[in-house]
mmCIF file of C-alpha atoms in Angstrom:
data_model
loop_
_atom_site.group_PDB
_atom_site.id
_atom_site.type_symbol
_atom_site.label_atom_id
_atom_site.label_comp_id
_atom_site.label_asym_id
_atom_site.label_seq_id
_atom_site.Cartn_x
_atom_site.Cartn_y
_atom_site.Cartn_z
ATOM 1 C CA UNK E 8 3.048 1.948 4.457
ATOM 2 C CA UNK E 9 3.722 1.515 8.258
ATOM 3 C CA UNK E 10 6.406 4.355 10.013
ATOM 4 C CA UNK E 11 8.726 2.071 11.847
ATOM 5 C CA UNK E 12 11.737 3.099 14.019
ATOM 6 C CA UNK E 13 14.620 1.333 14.942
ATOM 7 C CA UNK E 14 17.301 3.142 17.941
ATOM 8 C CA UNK E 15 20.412 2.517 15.933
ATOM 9 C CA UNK E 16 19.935 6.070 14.071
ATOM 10 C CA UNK E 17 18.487 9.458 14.604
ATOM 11 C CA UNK E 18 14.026 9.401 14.228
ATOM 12 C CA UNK E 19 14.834 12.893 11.275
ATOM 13 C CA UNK E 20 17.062 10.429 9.640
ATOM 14 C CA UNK E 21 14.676 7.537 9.765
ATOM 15 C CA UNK E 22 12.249 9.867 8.189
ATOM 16 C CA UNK E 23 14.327 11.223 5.390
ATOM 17 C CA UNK E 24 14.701 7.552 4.127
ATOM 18 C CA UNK E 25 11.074 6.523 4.791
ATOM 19 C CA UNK E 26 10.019 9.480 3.128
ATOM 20 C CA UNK E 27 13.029 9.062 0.333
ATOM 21 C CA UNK E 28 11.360 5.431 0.092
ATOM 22 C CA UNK E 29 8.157 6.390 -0.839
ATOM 23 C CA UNK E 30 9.005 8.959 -3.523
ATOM 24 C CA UNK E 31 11.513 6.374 -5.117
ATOM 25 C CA UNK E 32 8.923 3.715 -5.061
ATOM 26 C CA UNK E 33 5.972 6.398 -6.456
ATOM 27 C CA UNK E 34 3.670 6.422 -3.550
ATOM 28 C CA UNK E 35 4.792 10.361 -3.472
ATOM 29 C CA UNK E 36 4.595 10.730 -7.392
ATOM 30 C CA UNK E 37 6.942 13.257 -8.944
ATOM 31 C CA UNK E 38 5.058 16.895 -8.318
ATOM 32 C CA UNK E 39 2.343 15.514 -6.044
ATOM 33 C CA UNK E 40 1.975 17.482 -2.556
ATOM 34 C CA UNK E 41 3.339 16.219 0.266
ATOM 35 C CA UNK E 42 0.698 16.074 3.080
ATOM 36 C CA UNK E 43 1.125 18.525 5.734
ATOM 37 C CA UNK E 44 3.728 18.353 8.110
ATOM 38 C CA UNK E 45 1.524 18.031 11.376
ATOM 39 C CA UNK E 46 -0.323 15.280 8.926
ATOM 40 C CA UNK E 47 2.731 13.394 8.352
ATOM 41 C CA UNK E 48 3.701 14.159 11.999
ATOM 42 C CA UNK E 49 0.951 12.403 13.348
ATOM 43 C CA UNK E 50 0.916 9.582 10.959
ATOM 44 C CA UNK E 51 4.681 9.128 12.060
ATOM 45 C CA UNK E 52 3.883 9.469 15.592
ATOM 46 C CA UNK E 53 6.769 11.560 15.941
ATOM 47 C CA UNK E 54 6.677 15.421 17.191
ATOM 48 C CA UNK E 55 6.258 17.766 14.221
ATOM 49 C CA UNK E 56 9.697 19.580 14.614
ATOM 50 C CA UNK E 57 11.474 16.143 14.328
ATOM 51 C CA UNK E 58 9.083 15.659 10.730
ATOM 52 C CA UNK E 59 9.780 19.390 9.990
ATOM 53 C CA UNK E 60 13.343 18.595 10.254
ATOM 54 C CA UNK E 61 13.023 15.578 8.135
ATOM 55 C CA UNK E 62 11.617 17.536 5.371
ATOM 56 C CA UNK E 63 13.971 20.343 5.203
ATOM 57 C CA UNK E 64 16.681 18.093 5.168
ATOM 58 C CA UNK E 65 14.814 16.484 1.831
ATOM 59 C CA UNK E 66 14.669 20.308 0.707
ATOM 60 C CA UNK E 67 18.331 20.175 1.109
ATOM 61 C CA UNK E 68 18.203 16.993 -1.198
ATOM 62 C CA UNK E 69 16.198 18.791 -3.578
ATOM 63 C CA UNK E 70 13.636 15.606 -3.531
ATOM 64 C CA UNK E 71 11.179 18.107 -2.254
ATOM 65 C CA UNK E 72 10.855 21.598 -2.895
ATOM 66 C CA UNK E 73 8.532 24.266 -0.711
ATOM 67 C CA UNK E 74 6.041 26.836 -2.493
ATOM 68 C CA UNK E 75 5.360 29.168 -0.037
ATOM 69 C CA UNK E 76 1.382 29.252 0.130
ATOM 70 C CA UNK E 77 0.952 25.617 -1.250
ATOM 71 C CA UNK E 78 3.162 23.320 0.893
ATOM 72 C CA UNK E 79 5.826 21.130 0.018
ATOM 73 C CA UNK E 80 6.057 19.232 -3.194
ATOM 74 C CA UNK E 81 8.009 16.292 -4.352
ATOM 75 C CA UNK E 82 10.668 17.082 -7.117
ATOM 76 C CA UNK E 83 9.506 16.680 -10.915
ATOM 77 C CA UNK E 84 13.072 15.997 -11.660
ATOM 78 C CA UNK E 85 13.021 12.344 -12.631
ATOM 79 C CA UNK E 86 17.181 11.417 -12.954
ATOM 80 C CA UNK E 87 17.042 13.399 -8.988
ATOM 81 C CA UNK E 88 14.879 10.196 -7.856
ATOM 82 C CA UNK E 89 16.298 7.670 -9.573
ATOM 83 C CA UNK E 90 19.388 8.770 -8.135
ATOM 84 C CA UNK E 91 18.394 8.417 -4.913
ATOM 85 C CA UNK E 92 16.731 4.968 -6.090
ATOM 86 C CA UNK E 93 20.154 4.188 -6.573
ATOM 87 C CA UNK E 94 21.511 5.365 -3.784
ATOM 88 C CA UNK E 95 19.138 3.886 -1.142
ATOM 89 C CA UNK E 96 19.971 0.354 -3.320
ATOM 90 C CA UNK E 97 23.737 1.144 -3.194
ATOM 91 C CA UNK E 98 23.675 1.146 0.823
ATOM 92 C CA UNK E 99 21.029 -1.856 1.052
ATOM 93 C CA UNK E 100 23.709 -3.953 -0.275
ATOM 94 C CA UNK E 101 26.684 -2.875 1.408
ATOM 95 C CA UNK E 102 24.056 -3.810 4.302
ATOM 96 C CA UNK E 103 23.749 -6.975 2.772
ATOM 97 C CA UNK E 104 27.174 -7.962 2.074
ATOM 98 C CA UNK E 105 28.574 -6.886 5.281
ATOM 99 C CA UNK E 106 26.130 -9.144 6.947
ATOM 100 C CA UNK E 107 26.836 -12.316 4.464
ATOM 101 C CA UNK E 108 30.587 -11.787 5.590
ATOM 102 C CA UNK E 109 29.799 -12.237 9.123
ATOM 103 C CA UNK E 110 28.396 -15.356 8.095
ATOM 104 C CA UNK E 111 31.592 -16.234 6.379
ATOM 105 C CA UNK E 112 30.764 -15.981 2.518
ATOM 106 C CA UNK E 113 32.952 -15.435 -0.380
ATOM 107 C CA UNK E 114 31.647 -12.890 -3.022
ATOM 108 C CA UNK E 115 31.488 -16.241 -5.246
ATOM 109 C CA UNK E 116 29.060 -18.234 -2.218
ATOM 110 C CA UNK E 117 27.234 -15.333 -2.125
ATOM 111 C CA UNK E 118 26.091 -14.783 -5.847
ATOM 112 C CA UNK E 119 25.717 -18.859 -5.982
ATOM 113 C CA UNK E 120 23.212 -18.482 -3.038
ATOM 114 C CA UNK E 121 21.328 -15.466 -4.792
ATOM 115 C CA UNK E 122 21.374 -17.666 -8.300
ATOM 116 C CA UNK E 123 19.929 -20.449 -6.554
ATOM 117 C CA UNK E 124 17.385 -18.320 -4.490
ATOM 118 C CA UNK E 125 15.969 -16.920 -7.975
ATOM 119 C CA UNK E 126 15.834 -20.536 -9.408
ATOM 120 C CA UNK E 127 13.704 -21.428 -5.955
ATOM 121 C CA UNK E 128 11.271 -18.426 -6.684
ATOM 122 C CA UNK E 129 10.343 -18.776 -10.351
#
């Protein structure tokens, strides 16, 4: 998975959800090790204290927890990720339906234009 960066929020944020992305979707496994954070810095190309920042804000989150000696670890606790599964689908489509009302769509054009989408790709 590519890091990309948009200007419209904070890079610590952007990491939290990349990083929130990729332990919803598996490709951090529940109780794998997180790579290091200058490894993960460097992959980002961001500055390690921004990634550092990132990553105690996830500790905050409990989606990551710290053993002292080993590094940092991603949570074991499965409802904890599926949570924020949930909650990173929850503000995708608020995204989504904010932007279909700029267009001018009812709630009912909108879910006939999804229905008919699905139809298209099966």
């Amino acid at each position: 998975m590519e890091w990309r960066f948009h200007s419209d929020a904070p890079i610590y944020a952007q990491l939290v959800e990349e990083i929130t992305l990729r332990i919803v979707t598996g490709v951090y496994p529940p109780g794998d090790r997180l790579p290091a954070v200058r490894e993960l810095a460097v992959e980002a190309g961001v500055n390690p204290n921004t990634m550092q920042r990132a990553l105690s804000e996830l500790e905050r989150e409990n989606l990551v927890f710290s053993q002292r000696t080993s590094g940092r670890f991603v949570t074991e606790d499965r409802e904890m990720i599926e949570e924020a599964k949930k909650t990173i689908a929850d503000q995708r489509i608020r995204t989504f339906l904010k932007a279909m009302d700029q267009l001018g769509y009812s709630r009912e054009e909108i879910l006939r234009l999804i229905v008919e989408e699905e139809k298209e790709e099966a």
